[in-house]
CSV table of C-alpha atoms in Angstrom, one decimal:
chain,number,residue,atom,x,y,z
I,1,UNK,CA,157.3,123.1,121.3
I,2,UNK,CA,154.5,120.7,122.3
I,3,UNK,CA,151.6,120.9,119.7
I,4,UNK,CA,148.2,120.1,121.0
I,5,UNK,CA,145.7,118.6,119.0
I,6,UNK,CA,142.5,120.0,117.5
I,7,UNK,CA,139.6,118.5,116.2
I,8,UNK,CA,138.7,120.7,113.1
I,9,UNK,CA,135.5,123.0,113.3
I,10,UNK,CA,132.9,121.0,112.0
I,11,UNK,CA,131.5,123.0,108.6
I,12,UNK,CA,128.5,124.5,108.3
I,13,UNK,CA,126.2,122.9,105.8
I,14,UNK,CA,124.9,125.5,102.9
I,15,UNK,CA,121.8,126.9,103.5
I,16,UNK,CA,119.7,125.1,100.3
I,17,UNK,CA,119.1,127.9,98.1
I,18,UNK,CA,115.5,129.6,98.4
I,19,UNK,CA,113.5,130.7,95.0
I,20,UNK,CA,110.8,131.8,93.8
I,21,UNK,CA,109.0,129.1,91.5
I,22,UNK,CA,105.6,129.4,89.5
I,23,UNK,CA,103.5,126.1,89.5
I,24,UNK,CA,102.5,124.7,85.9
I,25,UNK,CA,100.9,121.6,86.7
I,26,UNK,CA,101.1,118.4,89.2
I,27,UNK,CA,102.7,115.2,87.9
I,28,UNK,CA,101.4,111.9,88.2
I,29,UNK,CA,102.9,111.7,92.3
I,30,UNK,CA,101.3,114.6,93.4
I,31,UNK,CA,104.1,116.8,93.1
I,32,UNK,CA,104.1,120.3,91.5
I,33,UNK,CA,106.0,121.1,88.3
I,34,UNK,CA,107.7,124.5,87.5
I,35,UNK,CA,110.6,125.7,85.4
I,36,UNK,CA,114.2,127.4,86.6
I,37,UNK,CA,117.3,128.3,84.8
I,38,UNK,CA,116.2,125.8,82.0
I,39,UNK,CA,115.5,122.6,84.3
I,40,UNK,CA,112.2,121.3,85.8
I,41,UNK,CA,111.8,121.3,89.1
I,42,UNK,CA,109.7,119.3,91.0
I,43,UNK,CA,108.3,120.8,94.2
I,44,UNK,CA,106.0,118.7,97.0
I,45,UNK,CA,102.9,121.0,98.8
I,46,UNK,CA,102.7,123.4,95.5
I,47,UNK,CA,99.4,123.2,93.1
I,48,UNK,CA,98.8,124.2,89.4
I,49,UNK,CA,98.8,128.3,89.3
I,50,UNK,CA,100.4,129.3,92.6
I,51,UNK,CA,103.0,130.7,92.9
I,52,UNK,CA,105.4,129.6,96.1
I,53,UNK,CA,108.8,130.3,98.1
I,54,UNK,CA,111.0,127.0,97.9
I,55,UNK,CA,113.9,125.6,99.4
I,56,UNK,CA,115.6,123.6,96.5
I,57,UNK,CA,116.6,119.7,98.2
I,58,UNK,CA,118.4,118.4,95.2
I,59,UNK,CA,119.6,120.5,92.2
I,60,UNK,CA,121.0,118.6,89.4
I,61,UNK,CA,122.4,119.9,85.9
I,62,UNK,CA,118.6,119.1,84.5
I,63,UNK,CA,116.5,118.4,87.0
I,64,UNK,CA,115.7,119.8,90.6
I,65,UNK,CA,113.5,118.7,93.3
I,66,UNK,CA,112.0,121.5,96.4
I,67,UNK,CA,109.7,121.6,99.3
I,68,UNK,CA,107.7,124.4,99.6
I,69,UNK,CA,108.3,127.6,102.6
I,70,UNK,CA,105.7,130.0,101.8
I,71,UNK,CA,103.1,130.3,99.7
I,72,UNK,CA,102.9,133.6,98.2
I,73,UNK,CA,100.2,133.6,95.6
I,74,UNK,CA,97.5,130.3,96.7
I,75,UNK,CA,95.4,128.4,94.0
I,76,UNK,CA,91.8,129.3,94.1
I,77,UNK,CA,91.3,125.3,95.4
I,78,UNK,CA,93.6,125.6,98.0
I,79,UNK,CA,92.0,125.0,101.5
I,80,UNK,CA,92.3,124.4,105.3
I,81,UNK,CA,94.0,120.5,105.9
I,82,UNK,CA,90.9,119.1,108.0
I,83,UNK,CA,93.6,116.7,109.9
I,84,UNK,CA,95.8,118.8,112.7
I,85,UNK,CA,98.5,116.4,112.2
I,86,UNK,CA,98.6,116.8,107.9
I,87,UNK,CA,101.8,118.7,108.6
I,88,UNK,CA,104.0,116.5,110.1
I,89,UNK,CA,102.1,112.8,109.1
I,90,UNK,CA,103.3,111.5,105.9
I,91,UNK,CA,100.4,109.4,105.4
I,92,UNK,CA,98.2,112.1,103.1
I,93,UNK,CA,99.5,114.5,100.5
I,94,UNK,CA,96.3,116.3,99.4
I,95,UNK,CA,94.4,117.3,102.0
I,96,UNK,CA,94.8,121.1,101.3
I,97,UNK,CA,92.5,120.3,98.2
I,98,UNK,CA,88.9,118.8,98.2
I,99,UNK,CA,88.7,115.3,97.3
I,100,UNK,CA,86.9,116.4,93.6
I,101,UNK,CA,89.5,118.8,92.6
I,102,UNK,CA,92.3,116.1,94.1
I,103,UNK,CA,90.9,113.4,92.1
I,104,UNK,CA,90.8,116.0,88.6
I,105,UNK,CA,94.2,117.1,89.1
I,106,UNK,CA,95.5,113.7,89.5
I,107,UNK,CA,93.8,112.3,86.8
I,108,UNK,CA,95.2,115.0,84.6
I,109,UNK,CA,98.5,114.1,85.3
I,110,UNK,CA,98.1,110.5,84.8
I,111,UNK,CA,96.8,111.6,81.5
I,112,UNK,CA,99.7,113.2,80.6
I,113,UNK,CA,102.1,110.5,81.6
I,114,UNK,CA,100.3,108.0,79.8
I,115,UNK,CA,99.7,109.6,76.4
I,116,UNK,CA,103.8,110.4,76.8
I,117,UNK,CA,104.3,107.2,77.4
I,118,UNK,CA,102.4,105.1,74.7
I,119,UNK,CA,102.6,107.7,72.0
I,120,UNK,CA,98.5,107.7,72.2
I,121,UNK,CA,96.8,111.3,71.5
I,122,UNK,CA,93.2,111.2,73.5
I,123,UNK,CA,93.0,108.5,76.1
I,124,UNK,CA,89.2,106.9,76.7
I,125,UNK,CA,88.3,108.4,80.0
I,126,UNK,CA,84.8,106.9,81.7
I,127,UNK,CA,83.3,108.2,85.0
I,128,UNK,CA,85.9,108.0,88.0
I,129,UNK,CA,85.0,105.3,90.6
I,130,UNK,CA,85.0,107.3,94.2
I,131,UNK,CA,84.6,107.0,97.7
I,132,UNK,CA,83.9,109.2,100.8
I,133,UNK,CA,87.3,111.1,101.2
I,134,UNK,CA,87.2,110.2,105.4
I,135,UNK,CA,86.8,106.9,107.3
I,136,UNK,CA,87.5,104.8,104.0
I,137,UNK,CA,90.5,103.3,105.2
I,138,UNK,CA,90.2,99.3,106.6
I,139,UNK,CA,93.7,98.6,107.2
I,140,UNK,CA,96.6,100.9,108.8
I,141,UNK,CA,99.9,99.9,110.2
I,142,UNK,CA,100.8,102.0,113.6
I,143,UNK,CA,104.0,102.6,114.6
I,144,UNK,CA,105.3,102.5,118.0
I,145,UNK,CA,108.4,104.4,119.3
I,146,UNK,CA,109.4,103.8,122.9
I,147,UNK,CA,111.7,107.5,123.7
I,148,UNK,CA,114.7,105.8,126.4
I,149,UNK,CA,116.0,109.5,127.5
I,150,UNK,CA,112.4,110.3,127.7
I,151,UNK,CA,111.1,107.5,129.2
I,152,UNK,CA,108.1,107.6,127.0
I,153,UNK,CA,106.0,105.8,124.0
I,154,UNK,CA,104.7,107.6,120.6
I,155,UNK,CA,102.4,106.5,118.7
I,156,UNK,CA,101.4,107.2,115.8
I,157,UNK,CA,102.7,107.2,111.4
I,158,UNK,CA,105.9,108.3,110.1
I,159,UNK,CA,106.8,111.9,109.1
I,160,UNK,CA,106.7,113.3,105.9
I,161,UNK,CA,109.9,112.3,103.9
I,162,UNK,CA,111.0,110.6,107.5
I,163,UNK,CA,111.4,107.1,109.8
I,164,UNK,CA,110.5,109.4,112.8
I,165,UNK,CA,106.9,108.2,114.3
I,166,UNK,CA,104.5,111.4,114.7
I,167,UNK,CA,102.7,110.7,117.6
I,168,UNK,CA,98.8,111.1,116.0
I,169,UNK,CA,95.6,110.8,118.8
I,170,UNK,CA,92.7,110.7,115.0
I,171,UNK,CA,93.4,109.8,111.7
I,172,UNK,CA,91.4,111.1,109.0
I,173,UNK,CA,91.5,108.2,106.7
I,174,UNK,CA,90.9,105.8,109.4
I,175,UNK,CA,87.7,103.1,109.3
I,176,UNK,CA,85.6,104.5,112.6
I,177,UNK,CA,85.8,101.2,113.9
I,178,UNK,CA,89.3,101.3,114.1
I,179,UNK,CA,89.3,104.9,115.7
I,180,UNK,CA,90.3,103.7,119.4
I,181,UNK,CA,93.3,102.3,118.5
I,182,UNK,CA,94.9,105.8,119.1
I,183,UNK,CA,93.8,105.9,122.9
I,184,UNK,CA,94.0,102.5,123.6
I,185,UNK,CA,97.8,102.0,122.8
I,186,UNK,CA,98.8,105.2,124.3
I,187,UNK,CA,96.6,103.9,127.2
I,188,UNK,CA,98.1,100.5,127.9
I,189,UNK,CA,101.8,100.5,126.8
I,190,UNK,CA,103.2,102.5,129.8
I,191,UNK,CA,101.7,99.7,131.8
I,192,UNK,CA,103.4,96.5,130.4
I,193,UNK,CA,106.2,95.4,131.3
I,194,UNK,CA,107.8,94.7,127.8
I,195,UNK,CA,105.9,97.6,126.2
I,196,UNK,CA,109.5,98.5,124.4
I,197,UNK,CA,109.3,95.0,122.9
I,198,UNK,CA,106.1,96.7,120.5
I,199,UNK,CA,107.3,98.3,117.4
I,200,UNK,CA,104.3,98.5,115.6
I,201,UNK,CA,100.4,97.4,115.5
I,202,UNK,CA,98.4,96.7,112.8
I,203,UNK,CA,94.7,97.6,112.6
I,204,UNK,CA,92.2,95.9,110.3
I,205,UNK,CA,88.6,96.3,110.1
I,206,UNK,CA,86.9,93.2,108.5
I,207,UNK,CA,83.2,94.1,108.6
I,208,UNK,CA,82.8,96.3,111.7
I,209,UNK,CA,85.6,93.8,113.7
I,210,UNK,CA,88.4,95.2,114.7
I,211,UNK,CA,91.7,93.4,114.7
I,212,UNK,CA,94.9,94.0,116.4
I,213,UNK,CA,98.3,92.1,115.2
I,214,UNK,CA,100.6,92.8,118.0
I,215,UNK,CA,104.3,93.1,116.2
I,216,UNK,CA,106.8,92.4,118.8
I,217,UNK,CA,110.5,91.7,119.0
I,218,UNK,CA,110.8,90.3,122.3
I,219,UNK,CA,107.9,87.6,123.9
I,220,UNK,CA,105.3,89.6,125.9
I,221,UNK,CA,104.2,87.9,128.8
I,222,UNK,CA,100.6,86.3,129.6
I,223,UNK,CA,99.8,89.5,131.7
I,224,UNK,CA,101.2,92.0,128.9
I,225,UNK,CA,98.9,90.4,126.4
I,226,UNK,CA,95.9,90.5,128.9
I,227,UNK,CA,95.9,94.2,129.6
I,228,UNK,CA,96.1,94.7,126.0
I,229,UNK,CA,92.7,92.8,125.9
I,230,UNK,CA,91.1,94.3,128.4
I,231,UNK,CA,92.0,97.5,126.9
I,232,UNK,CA,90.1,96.9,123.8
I,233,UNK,CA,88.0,93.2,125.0
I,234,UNK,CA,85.7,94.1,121.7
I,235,UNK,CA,88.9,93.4,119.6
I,236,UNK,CA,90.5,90.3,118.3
I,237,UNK,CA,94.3,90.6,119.4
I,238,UNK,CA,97.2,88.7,117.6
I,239,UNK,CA,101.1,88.3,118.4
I,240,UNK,CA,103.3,88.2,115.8
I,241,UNK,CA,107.1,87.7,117.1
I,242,UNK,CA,107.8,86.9,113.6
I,243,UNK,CA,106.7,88.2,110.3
I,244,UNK,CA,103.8,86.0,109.5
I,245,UNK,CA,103.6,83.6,112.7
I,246,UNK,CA,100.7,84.9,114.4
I,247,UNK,CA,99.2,83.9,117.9
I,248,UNK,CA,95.8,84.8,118.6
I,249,UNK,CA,95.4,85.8,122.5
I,250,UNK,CA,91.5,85.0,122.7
I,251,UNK,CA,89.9,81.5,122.7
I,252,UNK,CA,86.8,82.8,120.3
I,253,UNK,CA,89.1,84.2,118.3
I,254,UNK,CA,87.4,84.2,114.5
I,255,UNK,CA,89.2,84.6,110.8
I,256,UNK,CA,88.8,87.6,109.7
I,257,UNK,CA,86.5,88.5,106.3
I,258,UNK,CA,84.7,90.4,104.3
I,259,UNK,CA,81.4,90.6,101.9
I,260,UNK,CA,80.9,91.6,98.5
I,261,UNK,CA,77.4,92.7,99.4
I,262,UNK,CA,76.6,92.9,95.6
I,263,UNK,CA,77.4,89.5,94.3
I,264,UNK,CA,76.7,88.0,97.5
I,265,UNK,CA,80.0,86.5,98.0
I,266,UNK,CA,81.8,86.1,101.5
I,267,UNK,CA,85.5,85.9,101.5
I,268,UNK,CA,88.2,84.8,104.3
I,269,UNK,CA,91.3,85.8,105.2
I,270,UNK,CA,94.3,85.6,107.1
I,271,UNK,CA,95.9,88.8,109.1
I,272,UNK,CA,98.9,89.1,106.1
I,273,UNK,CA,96.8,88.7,103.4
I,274,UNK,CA,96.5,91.2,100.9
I,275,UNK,CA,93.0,93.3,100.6
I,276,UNK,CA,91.9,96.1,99.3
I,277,UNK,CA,91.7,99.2,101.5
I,278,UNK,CA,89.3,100.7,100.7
I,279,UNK,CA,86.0,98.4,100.4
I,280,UNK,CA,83.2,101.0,98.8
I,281,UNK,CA,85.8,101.5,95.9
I,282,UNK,CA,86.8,97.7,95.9
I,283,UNK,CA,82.8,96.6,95.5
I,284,UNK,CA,82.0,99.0,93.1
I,285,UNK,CA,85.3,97.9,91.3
I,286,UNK,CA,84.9,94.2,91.1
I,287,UNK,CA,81.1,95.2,89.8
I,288,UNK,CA,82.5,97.4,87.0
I,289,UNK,CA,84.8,94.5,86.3
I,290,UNK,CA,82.1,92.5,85.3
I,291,UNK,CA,79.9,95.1,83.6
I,292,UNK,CA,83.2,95.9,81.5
I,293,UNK,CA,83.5,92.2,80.7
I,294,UNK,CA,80.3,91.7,79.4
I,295,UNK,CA,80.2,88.0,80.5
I,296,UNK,CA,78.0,84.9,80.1
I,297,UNK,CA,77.8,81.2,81.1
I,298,UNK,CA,79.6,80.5,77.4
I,299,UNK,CA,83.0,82.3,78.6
I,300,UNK,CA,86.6,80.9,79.6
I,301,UNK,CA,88.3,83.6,81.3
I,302,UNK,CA,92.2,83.5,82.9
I,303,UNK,CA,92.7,85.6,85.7
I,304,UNK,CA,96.2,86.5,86.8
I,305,UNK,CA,97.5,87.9,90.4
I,306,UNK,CA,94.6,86.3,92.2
I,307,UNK,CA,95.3,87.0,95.7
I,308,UNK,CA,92.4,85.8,97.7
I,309,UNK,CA,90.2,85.2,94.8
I,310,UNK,CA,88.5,89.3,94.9
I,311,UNK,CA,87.6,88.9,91.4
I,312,UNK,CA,87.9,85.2,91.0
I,313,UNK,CA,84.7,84.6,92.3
I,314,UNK,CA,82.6,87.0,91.1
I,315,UNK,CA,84.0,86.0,87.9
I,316,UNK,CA,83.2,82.6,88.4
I,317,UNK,CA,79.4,83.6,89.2
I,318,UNK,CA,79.0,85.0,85.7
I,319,UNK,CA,81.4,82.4,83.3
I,320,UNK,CA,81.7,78.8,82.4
I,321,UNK,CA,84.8,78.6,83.7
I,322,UNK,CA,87.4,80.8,85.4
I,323,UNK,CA,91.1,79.6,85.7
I,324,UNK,CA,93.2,81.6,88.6
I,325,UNK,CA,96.7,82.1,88.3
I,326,UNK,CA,98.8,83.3,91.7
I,327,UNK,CA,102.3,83.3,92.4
I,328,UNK,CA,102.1,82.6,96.1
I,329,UNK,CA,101.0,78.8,96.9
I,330,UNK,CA,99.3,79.9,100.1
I,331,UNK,CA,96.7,82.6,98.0
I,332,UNK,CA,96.1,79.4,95.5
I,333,UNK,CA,94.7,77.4,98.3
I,334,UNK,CA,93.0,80.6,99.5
I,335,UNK,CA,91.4,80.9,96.5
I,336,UNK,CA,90.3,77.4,96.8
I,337,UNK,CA,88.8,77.7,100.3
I,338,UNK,CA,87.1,80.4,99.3
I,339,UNK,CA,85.4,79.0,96.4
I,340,UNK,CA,84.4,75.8,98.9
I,341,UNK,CA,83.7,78.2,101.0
I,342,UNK,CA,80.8,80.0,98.1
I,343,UNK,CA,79.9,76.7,96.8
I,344,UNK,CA,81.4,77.6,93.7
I,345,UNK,CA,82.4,74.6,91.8
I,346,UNK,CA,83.9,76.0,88.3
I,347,UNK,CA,86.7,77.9,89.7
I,348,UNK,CA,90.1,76.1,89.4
I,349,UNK,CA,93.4,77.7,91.0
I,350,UNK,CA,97.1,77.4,90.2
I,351,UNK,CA,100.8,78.2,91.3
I,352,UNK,CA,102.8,80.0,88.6
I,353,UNK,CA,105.9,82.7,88.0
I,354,UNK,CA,103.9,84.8,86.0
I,355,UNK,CA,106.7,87.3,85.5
I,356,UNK,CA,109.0,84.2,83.9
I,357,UNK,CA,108.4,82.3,80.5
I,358,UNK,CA,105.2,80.2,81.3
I,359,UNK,CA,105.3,76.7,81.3
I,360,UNK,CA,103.7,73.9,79.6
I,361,UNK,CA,100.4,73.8,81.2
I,362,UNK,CA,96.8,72.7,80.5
I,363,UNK,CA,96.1,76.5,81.3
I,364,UNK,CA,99.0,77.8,79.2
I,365,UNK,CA,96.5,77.5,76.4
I,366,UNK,CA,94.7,80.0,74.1
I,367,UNK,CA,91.5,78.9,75.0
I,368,UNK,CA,90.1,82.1,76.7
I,369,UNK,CA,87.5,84.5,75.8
I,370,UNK,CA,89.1,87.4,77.8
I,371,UNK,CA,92.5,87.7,80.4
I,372,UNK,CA,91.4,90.0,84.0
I,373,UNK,CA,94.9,91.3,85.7
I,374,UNK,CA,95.2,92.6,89.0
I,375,UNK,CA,99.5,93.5,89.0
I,376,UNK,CA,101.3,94.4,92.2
I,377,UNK,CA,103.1,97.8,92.2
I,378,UNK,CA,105.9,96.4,89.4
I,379,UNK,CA,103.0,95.7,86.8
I,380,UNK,CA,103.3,92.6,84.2
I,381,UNK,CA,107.0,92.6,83.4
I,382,UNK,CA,107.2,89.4,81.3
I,383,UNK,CA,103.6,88.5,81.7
I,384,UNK,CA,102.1,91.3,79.3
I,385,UNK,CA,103.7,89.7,76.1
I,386,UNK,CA,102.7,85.7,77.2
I,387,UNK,CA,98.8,87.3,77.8
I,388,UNK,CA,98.8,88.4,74.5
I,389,UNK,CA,100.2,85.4,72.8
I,390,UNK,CA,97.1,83.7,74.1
I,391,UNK,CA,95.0,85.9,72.1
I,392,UNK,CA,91.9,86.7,74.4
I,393,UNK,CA,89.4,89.1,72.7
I,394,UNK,CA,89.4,91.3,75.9
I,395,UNK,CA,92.2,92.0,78.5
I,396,UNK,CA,90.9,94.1,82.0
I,397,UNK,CA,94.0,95.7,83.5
I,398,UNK,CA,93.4,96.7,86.8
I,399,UNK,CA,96.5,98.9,88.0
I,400,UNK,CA,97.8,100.2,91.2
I,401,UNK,CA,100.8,102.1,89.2
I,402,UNK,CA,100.2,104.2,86.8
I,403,UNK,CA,103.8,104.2,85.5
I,404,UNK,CA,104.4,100.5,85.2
I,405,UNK,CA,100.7,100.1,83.6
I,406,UNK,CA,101.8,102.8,80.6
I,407,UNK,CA,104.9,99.9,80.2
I,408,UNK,CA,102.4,97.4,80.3
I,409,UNK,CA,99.7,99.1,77.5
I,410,UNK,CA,102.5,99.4,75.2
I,411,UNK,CA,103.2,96.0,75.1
I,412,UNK,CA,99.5,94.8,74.5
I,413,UNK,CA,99.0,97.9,72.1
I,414,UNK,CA,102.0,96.9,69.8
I,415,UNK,CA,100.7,93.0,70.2
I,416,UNK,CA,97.2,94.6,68.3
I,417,UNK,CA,95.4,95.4,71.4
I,418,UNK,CA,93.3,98.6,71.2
I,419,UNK,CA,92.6,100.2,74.3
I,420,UNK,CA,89.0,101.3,74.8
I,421,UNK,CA,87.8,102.3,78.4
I,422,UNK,CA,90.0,103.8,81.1
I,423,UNK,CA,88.5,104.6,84.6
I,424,UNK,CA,90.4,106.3,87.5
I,425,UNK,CA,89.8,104.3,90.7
I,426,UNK,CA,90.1,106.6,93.9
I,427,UNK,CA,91.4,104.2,96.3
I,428,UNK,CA,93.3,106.5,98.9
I,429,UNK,CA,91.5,109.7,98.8
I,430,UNK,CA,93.5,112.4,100.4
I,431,UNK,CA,97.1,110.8,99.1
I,432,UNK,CA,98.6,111.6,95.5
I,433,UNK,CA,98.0,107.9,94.8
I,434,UNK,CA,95.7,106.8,92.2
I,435,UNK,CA,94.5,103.2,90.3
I,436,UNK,CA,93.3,102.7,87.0
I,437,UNK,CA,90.5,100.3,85.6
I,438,UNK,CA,91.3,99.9,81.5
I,439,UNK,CA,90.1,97.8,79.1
I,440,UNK,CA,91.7,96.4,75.8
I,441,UNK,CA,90.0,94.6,72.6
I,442,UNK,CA,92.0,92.7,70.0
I,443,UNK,CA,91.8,94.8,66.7
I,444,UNK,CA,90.3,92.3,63.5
């Protein structure tokens, strides 16, 4: 008897189970918390009070995590998502609350985390620093997907939760002068030749000029490049075949920058640099800086995490002398262009593995009235403890993480630091993300 083969029926994946979940608060991502069968569950789209239909994504022994299908009883704050494309575009998480009740709830869960985290009872809240919640944004990346069955290009951000481009034609968030980017790219690309080559463009607006940085895997010819001009001739357009070799397609092509209106202080850049997005928070953050500070021409003070030289500067306007510490040798001599560049003579700059054991340095030296911090994501692992063995009278943490600064105030509470002003920084309204200003003192 001749047996034929069969490929097995493929099985059915379980439905994820559905309940029926009542929302206690948000945590410190943006996510709402609620309780089932003794574990917390974490739930994306729900806010404090509602009450909601999920479908559970991951259910562990303790913990469980949900996405939300209806909601059956709404929060009194819940609105209308002013962007049509809020539901599919993972760029914001909160537009379905205004940008006051967004920035409460979220500070409310970072003050939760934090006080869990150090052991601290009451946490020394000052007055938020804000922006408008639309058209904040100076920098964007957009991605480009070329479709092959469908012979056609989407452009746009990545999904919620997904790689998948969602074709957008307005972003909220988006800097007005960078609004055309949308219509010009969805414009053009069906006309090059190596359109597919494009996977994604970035858009920056340095003080009202648009920039363009062209990310392609494949050369594009002279006459791809020049449509892509004339498209947008307003714009300064870059190639970059690889990450961080750029090509700029115009002959009056100009580095981009941007002002500190305030202190008066002009700053250049290169397309890969790091920047603030947001400049109305990031002036009226470098001013609070200094306010915090309380600085005169008497003061030494070490800055770490430098970048371009943001604070450095500013800092350098108001001190005796300011020593800049930066782990990346190009954003030292950044720094130092930028101070020639301000005619600012008492700003020095150095190279240095801040998260390792410092070395023997003439800066490694406790010889400074007060230590400013500006962490990536990971915070000041290794760095917290050497800043303190310097013994500054005054530490400014600024903090794009919540989480990894709560690991970092530890450390400079238990070294005798007290902390004694903490601002919330609204960088990327509409998103669950959220920075912190704080300042520590030395206790006597």
């Amino acid at each position: 008897m001749v047996r034929i083969y069969q490929a097995a029926k493929a099985k059915k994946k379980p439905a994820s189970p559905t309940i029926q979940l009542a929302i206690e608060r948000l945590d410190h991502q943006g996510q709402g918390i609620g309780f089932w069968q003794g574990k917390i569950v974490f739930v994306s789209g729900a806010l404090p009070g509602e009450t909601v239909e999920i479908s559970l994504t991951d259910n562990k022994s303790k913990v469980a995590k949900g996405k939300v299908r209806r909601v059956l009883q709404p929060s009194a704050h819940r609105q209308t998502p002013a962007c049509p494309h809020f539901s599919s575009c993972g760029g914001c998480q909160l537009q379905y609350l205004s940008t006051a009740v967004q920035l409460e709830l979220k500070q409310q869960a970072v003050d939760q985390m934090i006080c869990h985290q150090t052991g601290l009872q009451q946490l020394p809240w000052q007055a938020a620093i804000q922006s408008q919640g639309s058209g904040y944004r100076r920098r964007a990346r957009i991605g480009v997907w070329f479709d092959a069955q469908q012979q056609r290009f989407t452009v746009g951000f990545r999904q919620v939760s997904d790689k998948t481009i969602s074709a957008v034609e307005h972003c909220l968030v988006l800097s007005p002068v960078l609004a055309p980017v949308f219509s010009v790219l969805n414009h053009v690309l069906p006309r090059l030749k190596q359109g597919k080559a494009i996977t994604h463009v970035e858009v920056l607006d340095a003080d009202g000029q648009a920039y363009l940085i062209v990310r392609h895997v494949r050369p594009l010819p002279e006459a791809d490049q020049q449509q892509l001009i004339a498209a947008w001739p307003d714009a300064f357009w870059l190639g970059e075949a690889e990450p961080g070799q750029f090509t700029a397609w115009q002959t009056n092509y100009q580095a981009p920058q941007y002002q500190l209106a305030e202190q008066k202080l002009r700053l250049q850049f290169e397309p890969d640099d790091f920047i603030q997005v947001n400049p109305q928070v990031n002036e009226l953050m470098v001013q609070q800086a200094l306010d915090w500070l309380e600085l005169d021409l008497t003061q030494n003070i070490l800055e770490l995490y430098s970048g371009i030289g943001n604070f450095s500067l500013a800092l350098a306007q108001r001190t005796k002398a300011v020593q800049a510490l930066e782990g990346v040798a190009t954003m030292v001599r950044r720094i130092e262009q930028n101070a020639r560049l301000n005619h600012i003579s008492n700003l020095k700059a150095a190279q240095a593995d801040l998260h390792l054991p410092w070395p023997k340095a003439d800066w490694n030296q406790p010889v400074y009235d007060a230590v400013l911090l500006d962490p990536a994501r990971a915070g000041a692992v290794g760095a917290a403890e050497q800043i303190a063995a310097l013994g500054p009278a005054r530490i400014l943490y600024v903090s794009c993480n919540p989480v990894s600064f709560a690991a970092d105030a530890r450390v400079l509470l238990a070294a005798g630091y007290q902390l004694v002003k903490l601002a919330a920084m609204d960088m990327f309204p509409q998103t669950s993300h959220l920075e912190l200003m704080a300042l520590f003192r030395r206790r006597k």
